[in-house]
PDB file of C-alpha atoms and ligand atoms in Angstrom:
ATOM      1  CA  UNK A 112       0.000   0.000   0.000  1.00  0.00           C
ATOM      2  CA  UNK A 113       1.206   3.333  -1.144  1.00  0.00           C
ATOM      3  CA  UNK A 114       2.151   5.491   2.406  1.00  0.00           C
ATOM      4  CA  UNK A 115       1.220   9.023   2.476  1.00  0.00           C
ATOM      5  CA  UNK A 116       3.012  11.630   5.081  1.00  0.00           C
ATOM      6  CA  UNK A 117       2.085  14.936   5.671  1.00  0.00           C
ATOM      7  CA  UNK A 118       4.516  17.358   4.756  1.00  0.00           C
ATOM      8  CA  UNK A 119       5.090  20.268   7.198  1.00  0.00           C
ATOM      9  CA  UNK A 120       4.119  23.571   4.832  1.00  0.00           C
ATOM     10  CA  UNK A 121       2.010  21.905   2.812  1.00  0.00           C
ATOM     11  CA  UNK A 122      -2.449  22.210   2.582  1.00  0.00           C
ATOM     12  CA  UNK A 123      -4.336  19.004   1.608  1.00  0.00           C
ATOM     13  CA  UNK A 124      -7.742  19.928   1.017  1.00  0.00           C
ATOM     14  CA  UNK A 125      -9.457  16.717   1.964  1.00  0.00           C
ATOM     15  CA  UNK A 126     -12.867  15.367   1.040  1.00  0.00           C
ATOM     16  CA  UNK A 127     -14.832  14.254   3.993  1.00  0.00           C
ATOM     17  CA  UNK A 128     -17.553  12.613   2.980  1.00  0.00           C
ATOM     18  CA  UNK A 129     -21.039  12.835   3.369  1.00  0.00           C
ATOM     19  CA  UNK A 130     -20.901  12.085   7.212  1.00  0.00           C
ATOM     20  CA  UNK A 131     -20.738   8.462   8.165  1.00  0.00           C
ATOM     21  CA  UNK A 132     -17.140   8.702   9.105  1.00  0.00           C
ATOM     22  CA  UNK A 133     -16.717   5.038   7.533  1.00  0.00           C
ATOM     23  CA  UNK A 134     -16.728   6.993   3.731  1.00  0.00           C
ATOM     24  CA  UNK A 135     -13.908   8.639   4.329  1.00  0.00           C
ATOM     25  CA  UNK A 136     -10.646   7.378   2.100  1.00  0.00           C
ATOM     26  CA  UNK A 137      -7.667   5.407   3.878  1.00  0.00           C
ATOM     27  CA  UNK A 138      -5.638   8.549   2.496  1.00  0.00           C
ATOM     28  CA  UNK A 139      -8.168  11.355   3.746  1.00  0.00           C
ATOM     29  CA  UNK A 140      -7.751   9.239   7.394  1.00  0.00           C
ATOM     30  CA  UNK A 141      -3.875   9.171   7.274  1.00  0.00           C
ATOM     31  CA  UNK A 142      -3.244  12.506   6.687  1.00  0.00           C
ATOM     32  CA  UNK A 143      -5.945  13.753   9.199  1.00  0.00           C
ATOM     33  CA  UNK A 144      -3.895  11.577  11.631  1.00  0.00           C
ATOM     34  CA  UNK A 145      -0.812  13.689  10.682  1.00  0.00           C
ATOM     35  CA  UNK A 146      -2.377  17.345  10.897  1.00  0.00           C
ATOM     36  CA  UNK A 147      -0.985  19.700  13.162  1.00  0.00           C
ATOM     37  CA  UNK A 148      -3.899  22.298  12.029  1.00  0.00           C
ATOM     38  CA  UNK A 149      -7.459  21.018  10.957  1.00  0.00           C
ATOM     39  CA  UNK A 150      -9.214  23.928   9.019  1.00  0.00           C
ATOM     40  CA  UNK A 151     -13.090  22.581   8.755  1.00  0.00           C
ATOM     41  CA  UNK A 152     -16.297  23.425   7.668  1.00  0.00           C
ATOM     42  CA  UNK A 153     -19.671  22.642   9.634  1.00  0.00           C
ATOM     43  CA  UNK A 154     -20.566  19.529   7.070  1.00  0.00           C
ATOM     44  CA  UNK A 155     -17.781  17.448   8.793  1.00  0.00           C
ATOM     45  CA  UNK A 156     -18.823  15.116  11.128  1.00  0.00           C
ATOM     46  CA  UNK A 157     -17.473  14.694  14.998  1.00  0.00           C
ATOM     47  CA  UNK A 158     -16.396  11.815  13.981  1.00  0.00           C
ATOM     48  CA  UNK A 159     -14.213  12.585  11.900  1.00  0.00           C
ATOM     49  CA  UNK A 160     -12.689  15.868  13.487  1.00  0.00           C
ATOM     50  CA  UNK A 161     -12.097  13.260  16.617  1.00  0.00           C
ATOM     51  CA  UNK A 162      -9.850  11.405  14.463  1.00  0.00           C
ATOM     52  CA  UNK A 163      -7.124  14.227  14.915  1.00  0.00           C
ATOM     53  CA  UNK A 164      -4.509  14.068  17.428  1.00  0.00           C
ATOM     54  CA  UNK A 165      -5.552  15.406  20.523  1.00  0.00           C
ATOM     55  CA  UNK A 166      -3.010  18.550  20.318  1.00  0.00           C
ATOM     56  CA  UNK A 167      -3.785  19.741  16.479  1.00  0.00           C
ATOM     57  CA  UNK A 168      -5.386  22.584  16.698  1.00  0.00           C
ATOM     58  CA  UNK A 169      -8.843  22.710  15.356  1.00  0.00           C
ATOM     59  CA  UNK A 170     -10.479  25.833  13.525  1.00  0.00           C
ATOM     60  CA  UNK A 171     -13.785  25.796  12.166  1.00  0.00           C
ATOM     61  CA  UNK A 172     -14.415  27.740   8.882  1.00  0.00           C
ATOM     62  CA  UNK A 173     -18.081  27.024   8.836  1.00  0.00           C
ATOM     63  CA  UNK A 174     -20.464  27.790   6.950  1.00  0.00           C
ATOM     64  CA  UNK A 175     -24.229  28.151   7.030  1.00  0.00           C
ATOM     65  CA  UNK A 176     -26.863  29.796   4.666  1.00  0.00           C
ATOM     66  CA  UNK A 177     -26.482  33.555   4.790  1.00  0.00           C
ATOM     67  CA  UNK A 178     -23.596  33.144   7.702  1.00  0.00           C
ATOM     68  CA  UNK A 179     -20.232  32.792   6.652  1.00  0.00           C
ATOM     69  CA  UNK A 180     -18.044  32.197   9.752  1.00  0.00           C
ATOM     70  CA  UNK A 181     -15.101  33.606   7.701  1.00  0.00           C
ATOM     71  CA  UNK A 182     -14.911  35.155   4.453  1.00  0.00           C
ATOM     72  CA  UNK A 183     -13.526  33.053   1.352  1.00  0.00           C
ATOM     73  CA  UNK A 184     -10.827  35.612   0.945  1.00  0.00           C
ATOM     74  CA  UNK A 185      -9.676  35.379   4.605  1.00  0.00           C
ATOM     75  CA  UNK A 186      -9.829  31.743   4.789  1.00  0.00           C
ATOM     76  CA  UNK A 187      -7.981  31.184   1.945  1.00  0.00           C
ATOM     77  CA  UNK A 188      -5.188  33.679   2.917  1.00  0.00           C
ATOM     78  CA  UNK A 189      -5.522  31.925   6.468  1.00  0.00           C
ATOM     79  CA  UNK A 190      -4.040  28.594   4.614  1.00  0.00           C
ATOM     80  CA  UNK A 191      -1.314  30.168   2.972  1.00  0.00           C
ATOM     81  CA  UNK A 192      -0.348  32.168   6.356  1.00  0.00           C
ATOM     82  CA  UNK A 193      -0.481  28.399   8.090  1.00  0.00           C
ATOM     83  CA  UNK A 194       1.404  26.686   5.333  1.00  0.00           C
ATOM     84  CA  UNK A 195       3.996  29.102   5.352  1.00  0.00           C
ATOM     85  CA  UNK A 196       4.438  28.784   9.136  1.00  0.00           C
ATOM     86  CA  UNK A 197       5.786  25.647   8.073  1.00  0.00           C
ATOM     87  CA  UNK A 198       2.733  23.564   9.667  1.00  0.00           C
ATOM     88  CA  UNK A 199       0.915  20.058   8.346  1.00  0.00           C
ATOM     89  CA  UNK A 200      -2.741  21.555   7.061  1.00  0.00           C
ATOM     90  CA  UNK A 201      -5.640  19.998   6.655  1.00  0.00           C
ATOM     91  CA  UNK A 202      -8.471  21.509   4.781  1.00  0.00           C
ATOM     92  CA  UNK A 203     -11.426  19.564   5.443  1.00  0.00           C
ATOM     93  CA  UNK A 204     -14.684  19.594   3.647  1.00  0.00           C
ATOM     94  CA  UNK A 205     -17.748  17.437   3.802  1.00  0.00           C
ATOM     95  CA  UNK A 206     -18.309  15.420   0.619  1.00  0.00           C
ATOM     96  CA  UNK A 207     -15.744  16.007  -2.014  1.00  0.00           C
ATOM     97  CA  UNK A 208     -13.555  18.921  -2.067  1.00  0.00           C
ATOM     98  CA  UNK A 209     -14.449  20.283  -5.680  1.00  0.00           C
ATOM     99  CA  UNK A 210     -17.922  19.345  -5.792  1.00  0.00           C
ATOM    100  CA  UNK A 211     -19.841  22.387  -4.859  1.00  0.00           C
ATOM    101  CA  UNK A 212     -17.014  23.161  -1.990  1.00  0.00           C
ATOM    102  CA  UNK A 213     -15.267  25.681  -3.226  1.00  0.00           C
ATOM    103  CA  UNK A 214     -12.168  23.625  -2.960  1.00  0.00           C
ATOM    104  CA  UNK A 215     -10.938  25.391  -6.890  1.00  0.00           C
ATOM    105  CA  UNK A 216     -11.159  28.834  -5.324  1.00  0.00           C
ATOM    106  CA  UNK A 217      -8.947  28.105  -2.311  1.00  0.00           C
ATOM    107  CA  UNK A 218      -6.676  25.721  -4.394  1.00  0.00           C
ATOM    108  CA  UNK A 219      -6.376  28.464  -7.165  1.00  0.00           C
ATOM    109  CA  UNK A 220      -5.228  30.844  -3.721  1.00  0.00           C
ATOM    110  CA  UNK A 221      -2.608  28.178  -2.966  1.00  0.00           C
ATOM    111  CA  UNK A 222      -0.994  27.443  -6.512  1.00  0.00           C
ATOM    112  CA  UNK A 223      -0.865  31.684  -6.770  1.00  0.00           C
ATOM    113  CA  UNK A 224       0.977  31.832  -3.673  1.00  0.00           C
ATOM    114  CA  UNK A 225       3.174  28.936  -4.552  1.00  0.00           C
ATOM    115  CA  UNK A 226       1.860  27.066  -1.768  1.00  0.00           C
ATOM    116  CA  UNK A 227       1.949  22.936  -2.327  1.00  0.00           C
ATOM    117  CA  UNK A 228      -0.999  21.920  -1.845  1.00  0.00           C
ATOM    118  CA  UNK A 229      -2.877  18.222  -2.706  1.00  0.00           C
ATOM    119  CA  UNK A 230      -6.754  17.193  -3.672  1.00  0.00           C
ATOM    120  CA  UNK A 231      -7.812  14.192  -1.733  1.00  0.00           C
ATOM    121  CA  UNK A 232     -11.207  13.317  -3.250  1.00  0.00           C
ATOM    122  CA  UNK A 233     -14.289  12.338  -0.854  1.00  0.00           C
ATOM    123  CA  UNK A 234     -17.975  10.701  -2.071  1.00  0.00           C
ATOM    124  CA  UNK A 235     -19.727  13.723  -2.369  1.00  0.00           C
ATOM    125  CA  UNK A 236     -23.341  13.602  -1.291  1.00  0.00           C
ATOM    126  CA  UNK A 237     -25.184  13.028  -4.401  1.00  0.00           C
ATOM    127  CA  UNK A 238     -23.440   9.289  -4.491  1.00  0.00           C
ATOM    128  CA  UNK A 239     -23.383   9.021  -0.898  1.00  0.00           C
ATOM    129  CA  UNK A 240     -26.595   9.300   0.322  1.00  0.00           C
ATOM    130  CA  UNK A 241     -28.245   7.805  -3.154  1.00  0.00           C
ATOM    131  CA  UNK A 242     -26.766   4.548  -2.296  1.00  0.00           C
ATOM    132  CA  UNK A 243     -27.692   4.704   1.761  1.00  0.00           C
ATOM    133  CA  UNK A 244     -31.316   5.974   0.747  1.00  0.00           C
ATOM    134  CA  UNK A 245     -31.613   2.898  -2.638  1.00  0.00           C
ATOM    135  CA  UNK A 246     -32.028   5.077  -5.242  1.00  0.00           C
ATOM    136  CA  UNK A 247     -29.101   4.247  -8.328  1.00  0.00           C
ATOM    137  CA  UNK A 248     -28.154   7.150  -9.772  1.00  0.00           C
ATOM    138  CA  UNK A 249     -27.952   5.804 -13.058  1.00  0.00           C
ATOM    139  CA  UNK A 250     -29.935   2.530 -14.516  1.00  0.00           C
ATOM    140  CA  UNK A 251     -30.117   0.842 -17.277  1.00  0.00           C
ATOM    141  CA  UNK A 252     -34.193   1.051 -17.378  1.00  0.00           C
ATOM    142  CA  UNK A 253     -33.980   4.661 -15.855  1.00  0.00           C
ATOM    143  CA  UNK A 254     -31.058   6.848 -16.620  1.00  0.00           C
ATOM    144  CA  UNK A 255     -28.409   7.180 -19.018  1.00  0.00           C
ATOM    145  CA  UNK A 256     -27.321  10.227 -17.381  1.00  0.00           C
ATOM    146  CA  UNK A 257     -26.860  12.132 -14.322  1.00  0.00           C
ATOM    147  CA  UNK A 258     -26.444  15.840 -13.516  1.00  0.00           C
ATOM    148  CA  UNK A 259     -25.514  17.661 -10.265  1.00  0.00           C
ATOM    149  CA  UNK A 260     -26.681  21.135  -9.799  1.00  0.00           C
ATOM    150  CA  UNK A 261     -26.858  23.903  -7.046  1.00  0.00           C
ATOM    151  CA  UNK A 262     -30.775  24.910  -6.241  1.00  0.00           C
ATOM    152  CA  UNK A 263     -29.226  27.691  -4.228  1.00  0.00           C
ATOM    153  CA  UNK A 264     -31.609  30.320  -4.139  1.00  0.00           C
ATOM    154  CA  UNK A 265     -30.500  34.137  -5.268  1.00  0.00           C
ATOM    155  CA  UNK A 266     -33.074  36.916  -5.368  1.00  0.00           C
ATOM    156  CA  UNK A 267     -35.826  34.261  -4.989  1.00  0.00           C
ATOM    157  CA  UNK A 268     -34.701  32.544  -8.416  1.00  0.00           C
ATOM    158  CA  UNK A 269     -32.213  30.005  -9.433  1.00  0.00           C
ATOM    159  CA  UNK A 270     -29.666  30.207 -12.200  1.00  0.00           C
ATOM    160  CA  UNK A 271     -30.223  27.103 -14.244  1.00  0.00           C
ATOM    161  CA  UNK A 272     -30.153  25.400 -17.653  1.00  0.00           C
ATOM    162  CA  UNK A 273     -34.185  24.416 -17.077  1.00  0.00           C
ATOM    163  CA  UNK A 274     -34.511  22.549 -20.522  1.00  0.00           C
ATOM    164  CA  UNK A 275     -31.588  20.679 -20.047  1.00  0.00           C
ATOM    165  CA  UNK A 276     -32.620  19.237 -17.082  1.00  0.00           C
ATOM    166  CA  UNK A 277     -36.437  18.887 -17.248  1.00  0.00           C
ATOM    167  CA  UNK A 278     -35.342  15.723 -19.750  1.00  0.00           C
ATOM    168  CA  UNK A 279     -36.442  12.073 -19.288  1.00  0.00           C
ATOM    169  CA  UNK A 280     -34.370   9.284 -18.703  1.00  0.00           C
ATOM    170  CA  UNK A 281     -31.838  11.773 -16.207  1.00  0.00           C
ATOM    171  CA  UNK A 282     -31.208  11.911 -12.618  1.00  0.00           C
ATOM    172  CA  UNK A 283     -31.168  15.253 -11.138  1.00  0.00           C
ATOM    173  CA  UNK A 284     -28.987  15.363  -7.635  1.00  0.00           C
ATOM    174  CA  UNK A 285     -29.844  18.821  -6.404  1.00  0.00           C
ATOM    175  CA  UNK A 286     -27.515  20.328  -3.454  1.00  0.00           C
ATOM    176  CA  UNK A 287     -28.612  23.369  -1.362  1.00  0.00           C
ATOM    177  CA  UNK A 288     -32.499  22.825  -2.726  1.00  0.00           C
ATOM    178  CA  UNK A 289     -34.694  23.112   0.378  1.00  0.00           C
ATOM    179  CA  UNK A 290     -35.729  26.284   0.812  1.00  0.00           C
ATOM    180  CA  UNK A 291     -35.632  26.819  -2.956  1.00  0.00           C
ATOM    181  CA  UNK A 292     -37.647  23.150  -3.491  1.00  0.00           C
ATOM    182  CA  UNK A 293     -41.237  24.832  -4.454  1.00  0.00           C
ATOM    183  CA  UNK A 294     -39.892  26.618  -7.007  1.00  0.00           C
ATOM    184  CA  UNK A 295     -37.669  24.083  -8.352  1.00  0.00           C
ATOM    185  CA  UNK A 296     -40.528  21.479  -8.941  1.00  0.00           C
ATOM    186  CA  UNK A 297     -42.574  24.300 -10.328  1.00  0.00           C
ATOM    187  CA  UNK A 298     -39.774  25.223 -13.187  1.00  0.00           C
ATOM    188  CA  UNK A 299     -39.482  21.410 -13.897  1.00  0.00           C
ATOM    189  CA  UNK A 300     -43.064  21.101 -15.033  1.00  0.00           C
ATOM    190  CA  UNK A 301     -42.826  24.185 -16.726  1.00  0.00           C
ATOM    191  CA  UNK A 302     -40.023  22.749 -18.809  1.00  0.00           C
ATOM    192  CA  UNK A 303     -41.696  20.078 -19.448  1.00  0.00           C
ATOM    193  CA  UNK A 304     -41.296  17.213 -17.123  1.00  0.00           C
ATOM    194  CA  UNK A 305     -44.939  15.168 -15.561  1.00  0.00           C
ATOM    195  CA  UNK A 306     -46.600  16.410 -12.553  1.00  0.00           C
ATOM    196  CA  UNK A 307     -45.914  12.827 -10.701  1.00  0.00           C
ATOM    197  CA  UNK A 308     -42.151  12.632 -11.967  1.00  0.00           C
ATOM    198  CA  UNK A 309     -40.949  10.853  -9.368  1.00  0.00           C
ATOM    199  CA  UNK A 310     -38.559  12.982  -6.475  1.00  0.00           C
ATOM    200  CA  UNK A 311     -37.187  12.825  -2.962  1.00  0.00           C
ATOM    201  CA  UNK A 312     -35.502  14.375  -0.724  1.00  0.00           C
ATOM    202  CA  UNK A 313     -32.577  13.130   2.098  1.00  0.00           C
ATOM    203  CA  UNK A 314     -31.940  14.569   4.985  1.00  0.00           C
ATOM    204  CA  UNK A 315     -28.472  14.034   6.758  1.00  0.00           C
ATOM    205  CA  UNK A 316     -27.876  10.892   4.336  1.00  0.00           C
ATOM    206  CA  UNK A 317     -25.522   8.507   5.649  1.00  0.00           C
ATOM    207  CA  UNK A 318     -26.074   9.100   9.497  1.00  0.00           C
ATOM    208  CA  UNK A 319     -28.438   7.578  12.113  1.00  0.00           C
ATOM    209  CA  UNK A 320     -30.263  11.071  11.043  1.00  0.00           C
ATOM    210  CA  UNK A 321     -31.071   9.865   7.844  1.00  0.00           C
ATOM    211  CA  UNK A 322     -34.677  10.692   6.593  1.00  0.00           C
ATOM    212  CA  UNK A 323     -36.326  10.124   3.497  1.00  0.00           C
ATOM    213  CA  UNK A 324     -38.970  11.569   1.634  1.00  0.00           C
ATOM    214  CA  UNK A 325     -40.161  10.202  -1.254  1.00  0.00           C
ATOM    215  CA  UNK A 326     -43.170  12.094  -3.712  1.00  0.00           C
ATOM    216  CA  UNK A 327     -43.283  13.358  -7.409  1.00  0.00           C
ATOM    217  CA  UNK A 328     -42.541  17.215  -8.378  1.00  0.00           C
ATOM    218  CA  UNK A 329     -46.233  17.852  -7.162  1.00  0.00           C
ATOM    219  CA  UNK A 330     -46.556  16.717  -4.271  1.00  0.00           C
ATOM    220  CA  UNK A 331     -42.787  16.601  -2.454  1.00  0.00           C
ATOM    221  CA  UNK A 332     -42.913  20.503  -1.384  1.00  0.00           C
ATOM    222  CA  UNK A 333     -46.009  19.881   0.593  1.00  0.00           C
ATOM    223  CA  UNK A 334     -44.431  16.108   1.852  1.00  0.00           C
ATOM    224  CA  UNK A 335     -41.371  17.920   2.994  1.00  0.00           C
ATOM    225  CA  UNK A 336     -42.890  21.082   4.478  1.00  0.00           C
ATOM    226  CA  UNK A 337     -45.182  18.655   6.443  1.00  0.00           C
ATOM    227  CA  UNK A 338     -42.424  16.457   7.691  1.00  0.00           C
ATOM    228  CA  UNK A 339     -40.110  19.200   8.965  1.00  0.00           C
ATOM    229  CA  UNK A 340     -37.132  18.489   7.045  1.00  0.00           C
ATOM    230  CA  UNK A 341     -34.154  20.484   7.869  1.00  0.00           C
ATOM    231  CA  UNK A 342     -30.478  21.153   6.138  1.00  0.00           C
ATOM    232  CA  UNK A 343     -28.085  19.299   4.890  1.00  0.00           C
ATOM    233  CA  UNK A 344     -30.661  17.872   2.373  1.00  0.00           C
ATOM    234  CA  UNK A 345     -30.499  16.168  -1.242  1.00  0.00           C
ATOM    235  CA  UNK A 346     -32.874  15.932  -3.538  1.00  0.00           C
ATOM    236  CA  UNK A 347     -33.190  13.586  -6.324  1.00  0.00           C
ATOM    237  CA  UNK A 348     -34.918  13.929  -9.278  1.00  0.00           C
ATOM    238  CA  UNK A 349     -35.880  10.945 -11.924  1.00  0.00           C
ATOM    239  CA  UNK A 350     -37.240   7.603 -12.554  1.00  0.00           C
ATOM    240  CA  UNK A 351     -34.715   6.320 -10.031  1.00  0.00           C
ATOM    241  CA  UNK A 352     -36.376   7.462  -7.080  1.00  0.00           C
ATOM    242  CA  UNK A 353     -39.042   4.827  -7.563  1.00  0.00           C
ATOM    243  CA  UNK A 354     -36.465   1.790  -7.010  1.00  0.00           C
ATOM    244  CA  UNK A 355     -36.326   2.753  -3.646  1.00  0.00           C
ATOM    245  CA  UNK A 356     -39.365   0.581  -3.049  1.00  0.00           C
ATOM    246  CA  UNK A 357     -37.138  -2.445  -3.632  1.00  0.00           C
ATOM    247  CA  UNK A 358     -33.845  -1.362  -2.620  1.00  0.00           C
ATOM    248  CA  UNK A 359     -34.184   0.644   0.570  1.00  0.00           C
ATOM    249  CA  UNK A 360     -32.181  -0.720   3.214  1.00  0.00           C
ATOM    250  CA  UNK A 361     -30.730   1.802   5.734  1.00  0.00           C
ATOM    251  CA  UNK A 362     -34.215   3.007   6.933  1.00  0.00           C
ATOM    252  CA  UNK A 363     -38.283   2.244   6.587  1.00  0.00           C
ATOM    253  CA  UNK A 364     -39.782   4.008   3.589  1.00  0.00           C
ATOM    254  CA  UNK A 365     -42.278   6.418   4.353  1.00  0.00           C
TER     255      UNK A 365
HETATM  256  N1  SAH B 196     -18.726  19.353  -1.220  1.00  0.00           N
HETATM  257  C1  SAH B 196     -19.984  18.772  -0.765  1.00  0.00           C
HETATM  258  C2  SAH B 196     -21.161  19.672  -1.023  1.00  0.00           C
HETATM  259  C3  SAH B 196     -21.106  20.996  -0.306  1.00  0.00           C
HETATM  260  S1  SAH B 196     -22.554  21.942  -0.559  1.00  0.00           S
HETATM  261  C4  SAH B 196     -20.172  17.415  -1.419  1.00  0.00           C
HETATM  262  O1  SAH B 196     -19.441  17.040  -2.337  1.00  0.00           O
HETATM  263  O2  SAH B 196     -21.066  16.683  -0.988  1.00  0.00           O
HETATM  264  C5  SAH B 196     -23.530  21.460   0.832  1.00  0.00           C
HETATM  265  C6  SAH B 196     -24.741  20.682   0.372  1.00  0.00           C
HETATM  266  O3  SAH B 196     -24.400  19.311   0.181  1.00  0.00           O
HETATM  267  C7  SAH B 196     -25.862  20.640   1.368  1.00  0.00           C
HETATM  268  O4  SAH B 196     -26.632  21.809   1.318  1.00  0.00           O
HETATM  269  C8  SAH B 196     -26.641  19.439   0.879  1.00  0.00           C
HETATM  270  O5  SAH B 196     -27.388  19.746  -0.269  1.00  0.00           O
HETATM  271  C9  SAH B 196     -25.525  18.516   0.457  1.00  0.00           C
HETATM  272  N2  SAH B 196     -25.183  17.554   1.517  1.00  0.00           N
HETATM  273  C10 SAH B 196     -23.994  17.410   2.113  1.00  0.00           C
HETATM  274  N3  SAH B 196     -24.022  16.403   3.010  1.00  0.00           N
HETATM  275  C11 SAH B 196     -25.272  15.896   2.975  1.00  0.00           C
HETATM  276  C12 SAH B 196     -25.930  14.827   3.650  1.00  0.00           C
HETATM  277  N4  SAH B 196     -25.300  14.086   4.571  1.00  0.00           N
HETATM  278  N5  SAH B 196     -27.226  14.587   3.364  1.00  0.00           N
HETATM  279  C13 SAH B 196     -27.867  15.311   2.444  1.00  0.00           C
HETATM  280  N6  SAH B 196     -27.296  16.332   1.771  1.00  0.00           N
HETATM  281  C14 SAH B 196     -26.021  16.625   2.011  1.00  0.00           C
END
């Protein structure tokens, strides 16, 4: 097995997973091991962060909607500052480090600054918490294709390529979608897609949290209000979603 130390001035921006601290990669683990500094945002699990030595020091970059604990800018001049103080960094991210992590804007920060820096990938949600909630992301019978988007909402809309994916035969893995999930079903019919297209929505996928909820563009805004669904949640879009009835195994369907 290829053995992978930390180098002292160096950043590895590390994928965490989705949070069941078993996803994480036998090279994410090592090097966490090795950190003097752990620089982490509030998708990474205790479990993880407990997997640090006892005296690296710990510094949480979080971020929540409309509350960033520290500016992009700052944090990613805080890496280069640490790095250059000659210390083992960890950058730690929940799910994968250049899937809707910002990971390329703090990397590009690093490679300007001449900082060495290296990607460890993680399973970013969309493939994590598909497979923990039975719903294949692709299929033979279902999907040929599969795209991830943001459903961030700005100024009440969202900033998508509606035609492209209101298409049969795709899976839709939206991140950041709650609060924008009414509107999102709403453009999908509009562009074209059936009323009872099949969607659902997972809430902390992967933990003992986990919670499904499983409805068709019509109905899953009222499911989900009326279930109380909070953040982190993913929500899938496309004939998929209906093979959970078979394949379900980490919790009851509902
Ligand atoms: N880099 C991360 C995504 C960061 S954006 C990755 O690759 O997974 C944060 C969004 O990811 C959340 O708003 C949510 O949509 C999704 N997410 C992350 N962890 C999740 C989980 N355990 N369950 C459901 N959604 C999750």
């Amino acid at each position: 097995m290829m053995q992978h130390d930390a180098k002292a001035g160096s950043v590895y921006l590390i994928g965490a997973g989705p949070g069941d601290p078993d996803l994480l990669t036998l090279k994410a683990a090592r090097l966490i091991q090795q950190a003097d500094v752990i620089v982490y945002d509030n998708l990474v699990s205790t479990a993880v962060l407990n997997m640090a030595q006892a005296s690296a020091e710990r510094i949480y970059a979080g971020k929540r909607r409309g509350n960033h604990a520290l500016p992009q800018e700052e944090l990613s001049q805080l890496l280069v500052r640490l790095a250059k103080d000659m210390r083992k960094v960890v950058r730690l991210k929940g799910g994968d480090p250049y899937i809707f992590g910002r990971g390329g804007e703090e990397a590009e920060v690093l490679a300007a600054h001449h900082v060495p820096f290296e990607v460890v990938p993680g399973i970013t949600a969309a493939a994590g918490v598909a497979a923990y909630a039975g719903i294949p992301l692709t299929h033979r019978d279902h999907a040929q294709s599969c795209v991830f988007v943001t459903g961030h909402l700005k100024d009440g809309s969202m900033d998508l390529d509606w035609a492209g994916l209101a298409r049969p035969k795709q899976t839709v893995a939206i991140y950041m979608g709650l609060t924008g999930l009414p509107y999102l079903c709403e453009k999908l019919i509009e562009h074209g897609l059936p009323a009872d297209w099949p969607a659902a929505i997972v809430q902390q996928g992967t933990t003992p949290q986990q919670r499904t909820v499983v409805g068709t563009l019509a109905t899953l805004p009222r499911l989900t209000e009326e279930a109380g669904l909070r953040a982190p949640t993913l929500i899938l879009v496309g004939q998929v979603v209906t093979l959970r009835q078979k394949l379900a195994w980490k919790e009851e369907c509902y």
